[in-house]
Coordinates of C-alpha atoms in Angstrom, one line a residue:
M78 CA -78.7 24.3 -34.4
R79 CA -81.9 26.1 -33.4
L80 CA -85.2 24.5 -32.4
H81 CA -88.6 26.1 -32.0
V82 CA -90.5 23.8 -29.6
T83 CA -94.3 24.3 -29.7
G84 CA -97.2 22.8 -27.7
D85 CA -97.8 22.8 -24.0
V86 CA -94.1 22.5 -22.9
S87 CA -94.0 24.8 -20.0
S88 CA -93.4 22.0 -17.5
L89 CA -90.7 20.5 -19.8
L90 CA -88.9 23.7 -20.5
P91 CA -86.4 23.6 -17.6
G92 CA -85.3 20.2 -18.7
I93 CA -85.1 21.1 -22.3
Q94 CA -82.9 24.1 -21.4
A95 CA -80.6 21.9 -19.2
L96 CA -80.0 19.5 -22.2
Q97 CA -79.3 22.1 -24.9
S98 CA -75.5 21.8 -24.6
N99 CA -75.7 17.9 -24.4
L100 CA -77.6 17.7 -27.7
G101 CA -76.1 20.8 -29.4
F102 CA -79.0 23.0 -30.0
E103 CA -80.5 26.3 -28.7
L104 CA -84.1 27.3 -28.4
S105 CA -85.2 30.0 -30.8
E106 CA -88.5 31.0 -32.4
E107 CA -86.6 31.1 -35.7
G108 CA -85.5 27.4 -35.3
I109 CA -86.7 24.1 -36.7
S110 CA -90.3 23.6 -35.7
V111 CA -90.9 20.7 -33.3
Q112 CA -94.5 20.1 -32.3
V113 CA -94.9 18.4 -28.9
E114 CA -98.1 16.5 -27.8
Q115 CA -98.8 14.5 -24.7
A116 CA -100.9 11.4 -25.1
E117 CA -101.1 7.9 -23.9
G118 CA -99.5 5.1 -25.8
K119 CA -96.1 4.6 -27.5
L120 CA -93.3 7.1 -27.6
F121 CA -93.6 8.7 -31.1
V122 CA -91.0 10.7 -33.1
K123 CA -91.3 12.0 -36.6
W124 CA -88.9 14.0 -38.7
E125 CA -90.3 14.9 -42.1
Q126 CA -90.0 17.8 -44.6
G127 CA -87.9 19.9 -42.1
K128 CA -90.4 19.6 -39.2
G129 CA -90.4 17.4 -36.1
L130 CA -93.2 15.9 -34.0
I131 CA -92.9 14.3 -30.6
R132 CA -95.7 12.4 -28.9
Y133 CA -95.1 11.2 -25.4
A134 CA -97.0 9.9 -22.3
E135 CA -94.6 10.6 -19.4
P136 CA -92.0 13.4 -19.1
I137 CA -89.1 11.0 -19.2
H138 CA -90.4 9.6 -22.6
F139 CA -90.3 13.2 -24.0
F140 CA -86.6 13.6 -23.2
R141 CA -85.7 10.3 -24.7
A142 CA -87.8 11.2 -27.7
L143 CA -86.0 14.6 -28.0
S144 CA -82.7 12.8 -28.2
L145 CA -84.1 10.4 -30.9
L146 CA -85.4 13.4 -32.9
M147 CA -82.0 15.1 -32.7
E148 CA -80.4 12.0 -34.1
R149 CA -82.7 12.2 -37.2
I150 CA -82.2 15.9 -37.6
Q151 CA -78.4 15.7 -37.3
E152 CA -78.1 12.8 -39.7
N153 CA -80.9 14.2 -42.0
V154 CA -82.8 10.9 -41.9
E155 CA -86.5 11.4 -42.4
G156 CA -88.9 8.9 -40.9
I157 CA -90.8 7.8 -37.8
T158 CA -89.5 6.1 -34.6
E159 CA -92.0 4.4 -32.3
E160 CA -91.0 2.8 -29.0
E161 CA -93.1 1.1 -26.3
P162 CA -91.8 1.5 -22.8
Q163 CA -91.3 -1.9 -21.2
F164 CA -91.0 -0.7 -17.6
T165 CA -92.7 1.9 -15.5
Y166 CA -89.5 2.4 -13.4
N167 CA -86.0 1.9 -14.8
G168 CA -82.9 3.5 -13.5
T169 CA -79.9 3.1 -11.2
M170 CA -78.8 2.8 -7.6
L171 CA -75.4 4.5 -7.1
D172 CA -73.4 3.5 -4.1
A173 CA -72.5 6.6 -2.1
S174 CA -71.4 4.6 1.0
R175 CA -68.0 3.1 0.0
N176 CA -66.0 6.3 0.4
A177 CA -66.8 8.0 -2.9
V178 CA -69.8 10.3 -2.5
P179 CA -70.7 11.6 -5.9
N180 CA -70.7 15.4 -5.9
L181 CA -73.4 17.6 -7.3
H182 CA -71.6 18.2 -10.6
M183 CA -71.4 14.5 -11.2
M184 CA -75.0 13.8 -10.2
K185 CA -76.2 16.5 -12.6
Q186 CA -74.3 15.2 -15.5
T187 CA -75.4 11.7 -14.8
L188 CA -79.0 12.8 -14.6
C189 CA -78.7 14.6 -17.9
A190 CA -77.4 11.4 -19.5
M191 CA -80.2 9.4 -17.8
A192 CA -82.8 11.7 -19.2
L193 CA -81.6 11.3 -22.7
M194 CA -81.5 7.5 -22.2
G195 CA -85.1 7.6 -20.9
L196 CA -84.3 6.3 -17.4
N197 CA -86.7 7.7 -14.8
G198 CA -85.3 6.3 -11.5
L199 CA -82.3 7.2 -9.2
M200 CA -81.4 5.8 -5.8
L201 CA -78.5 7.0 -3.8
Y202 CA -77.3 4.2 -1.6
T203 CA -76.5 6.0 1.7
E204 CA -75.8 3.9 4.7
D205 CA -74.7 6.8 6.9
T206 CA -73.8 9.4 4.2
Y207 CA -76.7 11.7 4.7
E208 CA -77.3 14.2 7.4
I209 CA -79.3 13.5 10.6
K210 CA -79.2 16.7 12.7
E211 CA -79.6 14.9 16.0
R212 CA -76.7 12.5 15.2
P213 CA -73.5 14.5 14.6
Y214 CA -71.4 11.2 14.3
F215 CA -73.7 9.8 11.7
G216 CA -71.6 10.0 8.6
Y217 CA -68.9 12.0 10.4
M218 CA -66.0 12.8 8.1
R219 CA -67.5 10.6 5.4
G220 CA -68.8 13.3 3.0
R221 CA -72.4 12.9 3.9
Y222 CA -75.0 14.7 1.9
T223 CA -76.7 17.7 3.5
A224 CA -80.4 18.0 3.3
A225 CA -79.9 21.0 1.0
E226 CA -77.7 18.9 -1.4
L227 CA -80.3 16.1 -1.5
R228 CA -83.0 18.6 -2.3
E229 CA -80.9 20.1 -5.1
I230 CA -80.4 16.6 -6.6
D231 CA -84.1 15.9 -6.3
E232 CA -85.1 19.3 -7.9
Y233 CA -82.7 18.7 -10.8
A234 CA -84.0 15.2 -11.4
A235 CA -87.6 16.2 -11.2
Q236 CA -87.3 18.6 -14.2
F237 CA -86.7 15.4 -16.3
G238 CA -89.4 13.3 -14.6
I239 CA -86.7 11.3 -12.8
E240 CA -87.8 10.0 -9.4
V241 CA -85.2 10.1 -6.6
I242 CA -85.9 7.3 -4.1
P243 CA -83.9 7.3 -0.8
C244 CA -82.0 4.0 -0.4
I245 CA -80.9 3.5 3.2
Q246 CA -80.3 0.8 5.8
T247 CA -82.5 0.1 8.8
L248 CA -80.9 -3.1 10.1
G249 CA -77.5 -4.3 8.7
H250 CA -74.6 -2.7 6.8
L251 CA -74.3 0.0 9.4
A252 CA -70.8 -0.6 10.6
Q253 CA -69.6 2.8 9.7
A254 CA -72.4 4.4 11.8
L255 CA -72.1 2.0 14.7
K256 CA -68.3 2.3 15.1
W257 CA -68.6 5.6 17.0
D258 CA -69.0 5.7 20.8
P259 CA -72.5 7.4 20.9
M260 CA -73.9 4.5 18.8
L261 CA -72.4 1.6 20.7
E262 CA -75.6 0.9 22.6
L263 CA -77.5 0.4 19.4
R264 CA -75.3 -2.5 18.2
D265 CA -76.3 -6.1 18.0
T266 CA -73.2 -7.1 16.1
E267 CA -70.5 -4.9 14.5
D268 CA -72.8 -3.9 11.6
V269 CA -76.3 -4.8 12.7
L270 CA -78.7 -2.7 14.7
L271 CA -80.0 -4.0 18.0
A272 CA -83.6 -5.1 17.3
H273 CA -86.3 -4.5 19.9
C274 CA -84.3 -1.6 21.5
E275 CA -86.4 1.6 22.0
D276 CA -83.4 3.8 21.0
T277 CA -83.0 1.9 17.7
Y278 CA -86.4 2.9 16.6
V279 CA -85.7 6.5 17.7
L280 CA -82.8 6.4 15.3
I281 CA -84.8 4.9 12.5
E282 CA -87.5 7.5 12.8
Q283 CA -84.8 10.2 12.6
M284 CA -83.6 8.5 9.4
F285 CA -87.1 8.6 7.9
K286 CA -87.6 12.2 8.9
A287 CA -84.3 13.3 7.4
V288 CA -84.7 11.6 4.0
S289 CA -88.4 12.3 3.6
E290 CA -87.9 16.0 4.1
S291 CA -85.2 16.0 1.4
V292 CA -86.9 14.4 -1.6
R293 CA -90.5 14.5 -3.0
S294 CA -90.9 10.8 -3.6
K295 CA -92.9 8.9 -1.0
R296 CA -91.2 5.7 -1.9
I297 CA -88.2 4.5 0.1
H298 CA -85.8 1.6 0.1
I299 CA -85.2 0.5 3.7
G300 CA -82.4 -2.0 2.9
M301 CA -82.3 -4.9 5.5
D302 CA -80.0 -7.1 3.4
E303 CA -77.2 -9.4 4.6
A304 CA -77.9 -8.8 8.3
F305 CA -76.4 -12.2 9.1
G306 CA -75.5 -11.3 12.7
L307 CA -79.1 -10.5 13.5
G308 CA -80.0 -11.7 17.0
L309 CA -76.5 -13.3 17.5
G310 CA -74.7 -10.6 19.4
R311 CA -75.8 -8.3 22.2
Y312 CA -79.4 -9.2 21.3
M313 CA -78.8 -12.8 22.4
I314 CA -77.0 -11.6 25.5
K315 CA -80.0 -9.6 26.5
N316 CA -82.8 -11.9 25.3
G317 CA -81.3 -15.4 24.9
F318 CA -81.5 -17.2 21.6
R319 CA -84.6 -16.7 19.5
E320 CA -85.5 -17.7 16.0
R321 CA -84.1 -15.0 13.7
F322 CA -87.2 -15.3 11.5
D323 CA -89.3 -14.1 14.4
I324 CA -86.8 -11.3 15.3
M325 CA -86.8 -10.2 11.6
N326 CA -90.6 -10.1 11.4
E327 CA -91.0 -8.1 14.7
H328 CA -88.3 -5.6 13.6
L329 CA -89.8 -5.2 10.2
A330 CA -93.2 -4.6 11.7
K331 CA -91.9 -1.8 13.9
V332 CA -90.1 -0.2 10.9
L333 CA -93.3 -0.4 8.8
E334 CA -95.2 1.4 11.6
L335 CA -92.7 4.3 11.2
T336 CA -92.9 4.3 7.4
K337 CA -96.7 4.5 7.8
K338 CA -96.3 7.4 10.2
Y339 CA -94.4 9.4 7.6
G340 CA -96.6 8.3 4.7
L341 CA -93.8 6.3 3.0
E342 CA -94.1 3.4 0.7
P343 CA -91.2 1.0 1.5
M344 CA -89.3 -1.7 -0.4
M345 CA -86.5 -3.9 0.9
W346 CA -84.0 -6.3 -0.3
S347 CA -85.4 -9.9 -0.1
D348 CA -82.3 -12.0 0.7
M349 CA -82.7 -12.2 4.4
Y350 CA -86.1 -13.9 4.1
F351 CA -84.7 -16.4 1.6
H352 CA -81.7 -17.0 3.9
L353 CA -83.8 -17.4 7.0
L354 CA -86.3 -19.7 5.3
M355 CA -83.8 -21.9 3.5
K356 CA -84.3 -25.5 4.8
D357 CA -80.5 -25.8 4.9
G358 CA -79.9 -22.2 6.0
G359 CA -78.0 -21.7 2.8
H360 CA -77.1 -19.0 0.3
Y361 CA -79.6 -16.6 -1.2
Y362 CA -79.8 -18.5 -4.5
D363 CA -79.4 -22.1 -3.2
G364 CA -81.6 -24.7 -1.8
E365 CA -85.3 -25.1 -1.3
V366 CA -87.2 -22.2 0.3
D367 CA -90.0 -22.8 2.7
F368 CA -92.5 -20.3 1.4
T369 CA -95.6 -22.0 2.6
E370 CA -98.8 -20.1 3.2
E371 CA -98.4 -20.4 6.9
V372 CA -94.8 -18.9 6.8
V373 CA -95.6 -16.1 4.4
S374 CA -98.6 -15.1 6.5
Q375 CA -96.2 -14.2 9.3
I376 CA -94.2 -11.7 7.3
P377 CA -95.5 -8.2 7.8
K378 CA -97.4 -6.7 4.9
G379 CA -97.0 -3.4 3.3
V380 CA -93.5 -3.8 1.9
R381 CA -92.3 -4.7 -1.6
F382 CA -89.4 -7.1 -2.0
V383 CA -86.4 -6.3 -4.3
Y384 CA -84.9 -9.3 -6.0
W385 CA -81.2 -8.5 -6.5
D386 CA -79.2 -10.7 -8.8
Y387 CA -76.0 -9.9 -10.8
Y388 CA -74.6 -13.4 -10.9
H389 CA -76.5 -15.5 -13.4
N390 CA -76.5 -15.8 -17.2
D391 CA -79.5 -18.1 -17.5
Q392 CA -82.9 -16.5 -18.3
A393 CA -84.7 -19.5 -16.9
F394 CA -83.0 -19.0 -13.5
Y395 CA -84.2 -15.4 -13.3
E396 CA -87.7 -16.4 -14.2
D397 CA -87.8 -19.0 -11.5
F398 CA -86.6 -16.6 -8.9
I399 CA -89.1 -14.0 -10.0
D400 CA -91.8 -16.6 -9.4
K401 CA -90.3 -17.3 -5.9
H402 CA -90.4 -13.6 -5.0
R403 CA -94.1 -13.4 -6.0
Q404 CA -94.7 -16.1 -3.4
L405 CA -93.7 -13.6 -0.8
G406 CA -97.0 -11.8 -1.5
S407 CA -96.0 -8.6 -3.4
E408 CA -94.9 -7.7 -6.9
P409 CA -91.1 -7.8 -7.0
V410 CA -88.7 -5.0 -8.1
F411 CA -85.7 -6.4 -9.9
A412 CA -82.2 -5.1 -9.2
G413 CA -79.4 -6.0 -11.7
G414 CA -75.8 -4.9 -11.5
I415 CA -73.3 -2.9 -13.5
W416 CA -70.0 -4.6 -12.3
T417 CA -68.1 -1.6 -11.0
W418 CA -67.0 -3.4 -7.8
G419 CA -64.3 -5.9 -7.0
S420 CA -61.6 -4.2 -9.1
I421 CA -60.1 -0.9 -10.1
S422 CA -61.8 -1.1 -13.5
P423 CA -65.3 -2.1 -14.7
N424 CA -66.2 -5.6 -15.9
Y425 CA -68.5 -4.9 -18.8
G426 CA -68.3 -8.4 -20.2
K427 CA -69.9 -9.9 -17.0
T428 CA -72.4 -7.0 -16.9
W429 CA -73.6 -7.8 -20.4
E430 CA -73.6 -11.6 -19.9
N431 CA -75.8 -11.4 -16.8
T432 CA -78.0 -8.3 -17.6
E433 CA -79.3 -9.5 -21.0
P434 CA -81.0 -12.7 -19.6
A435 CA -82.1 -10.9 -16.5
L436 CA -84.0 -8.1 -18.3
L437 CA -85.4 -10.5 -20.9
A438 CA -86.7 -12.5 -18.0
C439 CA -88.3 -9.4 -16.4
K440 CA -90.0 -8.6 -19.7
A441 CA -91.2 -12.2 -20.2
K442 CA -92.6 -12.4 -16.6
G443 CA -94.2 -8.9 -16.6
V444 CA -91.9 -7.3 -14.0
K445 CA -92.5 -3.5 -14.4
E446 CA -89.8 -2.0 -12.1
V447 CA -86.1 -2.6 -12.5
F448 CA -82.9 -0.8 -11.7
A449 CA -79.1 -1.3 -12.1
T450 CA -77.0 -1.3 -8.9
A451 CA -73.5 0.1 -9.1
W452 CA -71.7 -1.0 -5.9
G453 CA -68.3 0.3 -4.7
D454 CA -67.0 -2.4 -2.4
N455 CA -63.6 -2.0 -0.8
G456 CA -63.1 1.7 -1.3
Q457 CA -64.8 2.6 -4.6
E458 CA -61.6 2.3 -6.6
T459 CA -63.8 2.3 -9.8
N460 CA -65.4 5.7 -10.5
L461 CA -69.1 5.7 -10.9
M462 CA -68.8 7.3 -14.3
M463 CA -68.2 3.8 -15.5
T464 CA -71.9 3.0 -14.9
L465 CA -72.9 5.0 -18.0
L466 CA -72.2 2.1 -20.5
G467 CA -74.3 -0.3 -18.4
L468 CA -77.1 2.2 -18.0
Q469 CA -77.4 2.5 -21.7
L470 CA -78.0 -1.3 -21.8
F471 CA -80.8 -1.0 -19.2
A472 CA -82.2 2.0 -21.1
E473 CA -82.4 0.2 -24.5
H474 CA -83.9 -2.9 -22.9
G475 CA -86.5 -0.5 -21.4
Y476 CA -87.7 0.5 -24.9
T477 CA -87.2 -2.8 -26.7
S478 CA -89.6 -5.8 -26.3
G479 CA -86.9 -8.4 -27.1
E480 CA -83.2 -8.3 -27.4
V481 CA -81.2 -5.1 -27.9
D482 CA -79.5 -4.3 -31.2
E483 CA -75.8 -3.8 -30.4
N484 CA -75.1 -1.3 -33.1
R485 CA -78.1 0.8 -32.2
L486 CA -77.0 0.7 -28.6
K487 CA -73.6 2.1 -29.6
E488 CA -75.3 5.0 -31.5
R489 CA -77.5 5.8 -28.5
F490 CA -74.5 5.9 -26.2
R491 CA -72.9 8.5 -28.5
T492 CA -76.0 10.6 -28.4
C493 CA -76.7 10.3 -24.7
T494 CA -73.1 10.8 -23.5
G495 CA -71.2 12.3 -26.4
Q496 CA -68.6 9.4 -26.0
S497 CA -67.5 6.3 -27.9
F498 CA -69.0 3.0 -26.8
D499 CA -66.0 1.1 -28.1
D500 CA -63.6 3.4 -26.2
Y501 CA -65.4 2.8 -22.9
W502 CA -65.6 -0.9 -23.6
Q503 CA -61.7 -1.0 -23.7
L504 CA -61.8 -0.5 -19.9
T505 CA -63.0 -4.1 -19.4
Y506 CA -59.6 -5.3 -20.8
M507 CA -57.8 -4.0 -17.8
D508 CA -59.0 -7.3 -16.2
E509 CA -60.0 -9.4 -19.3
T510 CA -56.4 -10.1 -20.0
P511 CA -54.5 -13.1 -21.6
G512 CA -55.4 -16.1 -19.5
V513 CA -59.0 -14.9 -18.9
T514 CA -61.9 -16.2 -21.1
K515 CA -64.2 -13.8 -22.9
N516 CA -66.3 -11.6 -20.7
N517 CA -64.4 -12.5 -17.6
M518 CA -67.3 -14.3 -15.9
H519 CA -65.1 -15.4 -13.0
S520 CA -64.1 -11.8 -12.2
S521 CA -60.3 -12.0 -12.5
N522 CA -59.1 -8.6 -11.3
S523 CA -55.5 -8.2 -12.3
S524 CA -55.7 -4.4 -12.6
K525 CA -56.3 -4.4 -8.8
F526 CA -53.9 -7.0 -7.5
L527 CA -51.1 -6.1 -9.8
L528 CA -51.3 -2.5 -8.8
W529 CA -51.4 -3.0 -5.0
Q530 CA -49.4 -6.2 -4.5
D531 CA -45.9 -5.9 -3.0
T532 CA -42.7 -6.3 -5.1
L533 CA -40.8 -8.2 -2.4
I534 CA -43.7 -10.2 -1.0
G535 CA -45.5 -11.0 -4.3
L536 CA -48.6 -12.8 -3.1
F537 CA -49.9 -13.2 -6.7
D538 CA -46.6 -13.9 -8.4
K539 CA -47.3 -17.6 -8.6
H540 CA -50.3 -17.0 -10.8
L541 CA -48.1 -15.0 -13.3
E542 CA -45.5 -17.7 -14.0
G543 CA -45.1 -19.1 -17.5
E544 CA -46.7 -17.5 -20.6
L545 CA -48.3 -14.7 -18.7
E546 CA -44.8 -13.3 -17.9
K547 CA -44.5 -12.4 -21.5
S548 CA -48.1 -11.7 -22.5
L549 CA -49.3 -9.5 -19.6
P550 CA -46.7 -6.6 -20.0
E551 CA -47.4 -6.5 -23.7
H552 CA -51.1 -6.6 -23.2
Y553 CA -51.0 -3.6 -20.9
K554 CA -48.6 -1.7 -23.1
Q555 CA -51.0 -2.0 -26.0
L556 CA -53.9 -1.1 -23.8
A557 CA -52.1 2.0 -22.6
D558 CA -51.8 3.2 -26.2
R559 CA -55.5 2.6 -26.9
M560 CA -56.4 4.5 -23.7
A561 CA -54.2 7.4 -24.6
A562 CA -55.9 7.5 -28.0
A563 CA -59.3 7.5 -26.3
E564 CA -58.2 10.3 -24.0
A565 CA -57.3 12.4 -27.0
K566 CA -60.8 12.1 -28.4
A567 CA -62.8 12.5 -25.1
D568 CA -63.9 15.6 -23.5
G569 CA -64.9 16.9 -20.0
D570 CA -64.6 14.4 -17.2
H571 CA -64.5 11.5 -19.7
K572 CA -61.0 12.7 -20.6
L573 CA -60.0 12.3 -17.0
V574 CA -61.3 8.7 -17.1
F575 CA -59.1 7.7 -20.0
S576 CA -56.2 9.6 -18.6
L577 CA -56.4 7.5 -15.4
Y578 CA -56.5 4.2 -17.3
A579 CA -53.8 5.1 -19.8
K580 CA -51.5 5.8 -16.9
L581 CA -52.6 2.7 -14.9
A582 CA -52.1 0.4 -18.0
A583 CA -48.6 1.9 -18.5
A584 CA -47.8 1.3 -14.8
L585 CA -49.0 -2.3 -15.0
S586 CA -47.0 -3.0 -18.2
E587 CA -43.9 -2.4 -16.1
K588 CA -45.0 -3.5 -12.6
A589 CA -46.9 -6.7 -13.5
T590 CA -43.8 -9.0 -13.5
L591 CA -41.4 -6.8 -11.5
G592 CA -41.7 -9.1 -8.5
I593 CA -40.9 -12.2 -10.5
Q594 CA -37.9 -10.5 -12.1
V595 CA -36.6 -9.5 -8.7
T596 CA -37.1 -13.0 -7.2
R597 CA -35.5 -14.8 -10.1
A598 CA -32.5 -12.6 -10.2
Y599 CA -32.0 -13.0 -6.4
Q600 CA -32.4 -16.8 -6.6
A601 CA -29.8 -16.8 -9.4
D602 CA -27.6 -14.5 -7.4
N603 CA -27.4 -12.2 -10.4
K604 CA -26.3 -9.0 -8.8
D605 CA -25.9 -7.1 -12.0
T606 CA -29.5 -7.7 -12.8
L607 CA -30.5 -6.8 -9.3
R608 CA -28.7 -3.6 -9.5
R609 CA -30.4 -2.7 -12.9
L610 CA -33.8 -3.5 -11.4
A611 CA -33.0 -1.4 -8.3
E612 CA -31.6 1.6 -10.2
C613 CA -33.7 1.6 -13.4
S614 CA -36.8 -0.6 -13.3
I615 CA -38.1 0.2 -9.8
P616 CA -37.7 4.0 -10.1
L617 CA -39.5 3.8 -13.5
V618 CA -42.4 1.9 -11.9
H619 CA -42.4 4.4 -9.0
S620 CA -42.8 7.3 -11.4
L621 CA -45.6 5.5 -13.4
V622 CA -47.6 4.6 -10.2
D623 CA -47.3 8.1 -8.9
A624 CA -48.6 9.5 -12.2
T625 CA -51.5 7.0 -11.9
R626 CA -52.2 8.3 -8.4
K627 CA -52.3 11.9 -9.6
A628 CA -54.6 11.1 -12.5
H629 CA -56.9 9.1 -10.2
R630 CA -57.0 11.9 -7.7
K631 CA -57.9 14.4 -10.4
L632 CA -60.8 12.2 -11.5
W633 CA -62.0 11.7 -7.9
M634 CA -61.9 15.4 -7.1
A635 CA -63.8 16.3 -10.2
T636 CA -66.6 13.9 -9.6
C637 CA -66.7 13.1 -5.8
K638 CA -66.5 14.8 -2.5
P639 CA -62.9 14.8 -1.2
F640 CA -63.7 12.6 1.8
G641 CA -62.6 9.0 1.2
W642 CA -59.8 9.8 -1.2
E643 CA -57.4 9.6 1.8
V644 CA -57.9 5.8 1.7
L645 CA -56.7 5.6 -1.9
D646 CA -53.9 8.0 -1.2
I647 CA -52.8 5.7 1.6
R648 CA -52.9 2.7 -0.7
Y649 CA -51.0 4.4 -3.4
G650 CA -48.6 5.8 -0.8
G651 CA -48.1 2.2 0.4
V652 CA -47.1 1.0 -3.1
L653 CA -44.7 4.0 -3.5
S654 CA -43.1 3.5 -0.1
R655 CA -42.7 -0.2 -0.6
L656 CA -41.1 0.3 -4.0
Q657 CA -38.5 2.5 -2.3
S658 CA -38.0 -0.1 0.3
A659 CA -37.5 -2.7 -2.5
E660 CA -34.9 -0.5 -4.1
D661 CA -33.1 0.0 -0.8
R662 CA -33.2 -3.7 0.1
L663 CA -31.8 -4.8 -3.3
L664 CA -29.0 -2.3 -3.2
D665 CA -28.2 -3.3 0.4
Y666 CA -27.8 -6.9 -0.8
V667 CA -25.9 -6.0 -4.0
E668 CA -23.4 -3.8 -2.0
G669 CA -22.9 -6.3 0.7
H670 CA -24.7 -4.5 3.6
V671 CA -26.9 -7.6 4.2
D672 CA -26.1 -11.2 3.3
R673 CA -29.6 -12.3 2.4
L674 CA -33.1 -11.2 1.6
E675 CA -35.5 -13.5 3.4
E676 CA -38.5 -12.1 1.6
L677 CA -37.2 -13.4 -1.7
E678 CA -36.3 -16.8 -0.3
A679 CA -39.9 -17.6 0.8
E680 CA -41.7 -20.0 -1.5
R681 CA -44.4 -18.5 -3.7
L682 CA -47.7 -20.2 -3.3
P683 CA -51.0 -19.6 -5.2
F684 CA -53.0 -16.9 -3.5
K685 CA -56.0 -19.2 -3.1
Y686 CA -55.0 -22.8 -2.6
L687 CA -58.5 -24.0 -3.6
S688 CA -58.4 -22.0 -6.8
P689 CA -55.1 -22.7 -8.5
P690 CA -54.3 -21.0 -11.9
E691 CA -56.8 -22.0 -14.5
E692 CA -57.6 -21.1 -18.1
H693 CA -60.6 -18.8 -17.3
I694 CA -59.0 -16.7 -14.6
I695 CA -55.6 -15.5 -13.5
A696 CA -56.5 -14.8 -9.9
Q697 CA -58.8 -12.7 -7.8
G698 CA -58.0 -10.6 -4.7
T699 CA -61.1 -8.7 -3.6
F700 CA -59.7 -6.9 -0.6
Y701 CA -56.8 -4.5 -0.4
H702 CA -55.6 -5.7 3.0
R703 CA -55.3 -9.3 1.7
I704 CA -53.6 -8.3 -1.6
V705 CA -50.9 -6.2 -0.1
T706 CA -49.5 -8.4 2.8
G707 CA -49.6 -11.7 4.4
A708 CA -49.2 -9.9 7.7
V709 CA -51.9 -8.2 9.9
L710 CA -53.2 -5.0 8.4
S711 CA -56.7 -4.9 9.9
A712 CA -57.6 -4.1 13.5
T713 CA -57.2 -7.7 14.8

């Protein structure tokens, strides 16, 4: 298809050209006439009598409008589309600090999809994964972004009107930077910077200089969340105990002096002030907060607070917490979540359940800036391409005053990504299995613990006894078939996504109950069954897990820098090695080389004693080192 775009489009032309292949058109003076006008007000699209008209206020509105117009042209549906943007800033924060650093190819294809969705904000969460020339160990061997790479991302985003905001840490969450010898003197605790230390502020100034030279935005996210060890480590040794509220205020004041020096407009996560001012010292969302006028007056001014919340499905709760954040003295930014963390597959059900009321609350309370976080805790086992489905939800809320129409959202996902919404939604059933209620609100993560758990140790086997022994293998077998069908329809990197999950589901269909079969056969002293398991079942599982590893590696290398993959290679290698050991141990027993297998005689207990098997969840194992062994795998 050819388009002839007229009007003052010189500033939009690079972005239009970048999106030609996504929307299936090329620019030509002999193409369909599309008149473009910039004006305040609603986004306006008209397709009538073979001609198009787009009226837009901000560049990002134009690119969404372009995708809306292309839908009408391709479907030959005349008419008018009007949309009123609900937010002035709407986008995503991608975690680039949990081993997977998205490469330039992935960032550019994500930005193209965001442009068509109408999302105008991108944050890259970089704890130490950006370059500071004076600090060679900062992000060492972690795939850190160079200044040139950040500038290229920023330039590419700018052609669509997408603002790239640095998202760093200036207090906590810096364990990866502080683990190196040259940084030890800057430690308070393992992951918290030493406040009131002159060299700490030298480092923070270097941070600001590095990121401010790499992007055009003057806004910056300075982090400061979950710094629970503040003032309780080397700081207390040096200064004695002090109220952490006072330490926090003094540190923030010094950091704000530096943002002012570089002309930056800071925002920060709000949770530490909630934590420090809880009357019972409780959790972020619990208890009564002492936001009196006297207390709030002590908090340094000049920073906006970001209210992060991905855990609630009650609109009234979100509205209440928006009001609490306004008591801090600034207009809050809201950060929701696309559940890409805690498992090896996304939890779209929980994403939908919690995002819908959150964004409805933001619209009801007049919050104008929102973004979707996509964390990668415990090694980024879930690729960040899985954020696209959730980003479409944020986008549609951004142009709809009330609730979002599900069918329309599916159509928009097809336009913006070229992929099937329903195919991507199938990924949520890697964890939303039999035994788990709809939308998996309690974050059962069987795709993770069934893959990594050991065949001879079986820390989760107790949770699989009974009906699940029959239903789980069949569930994953059917899911593998659906994933293979999705792979056949997908293209580009999306094909790699479905290839991974088709192979993972196939592996889990055989591995899920392997440990139970081995244990039962041993306890029954059924040596024929043990031999069959050792010579047939275990080698099959070995080959399926290795195929999963190779598919996972292919997706990682296509979308991320190679650094960090070694962690997943080690995890997969551990599974493969232990499967070989299981085969050897069983055959040693069957052939009389050993007279017992102590591992299989140990009683199987629930993984979490306080959370026995229930209807709504099978089990949850968040951390690899806890899933794989009852022994010591960490440094202590």
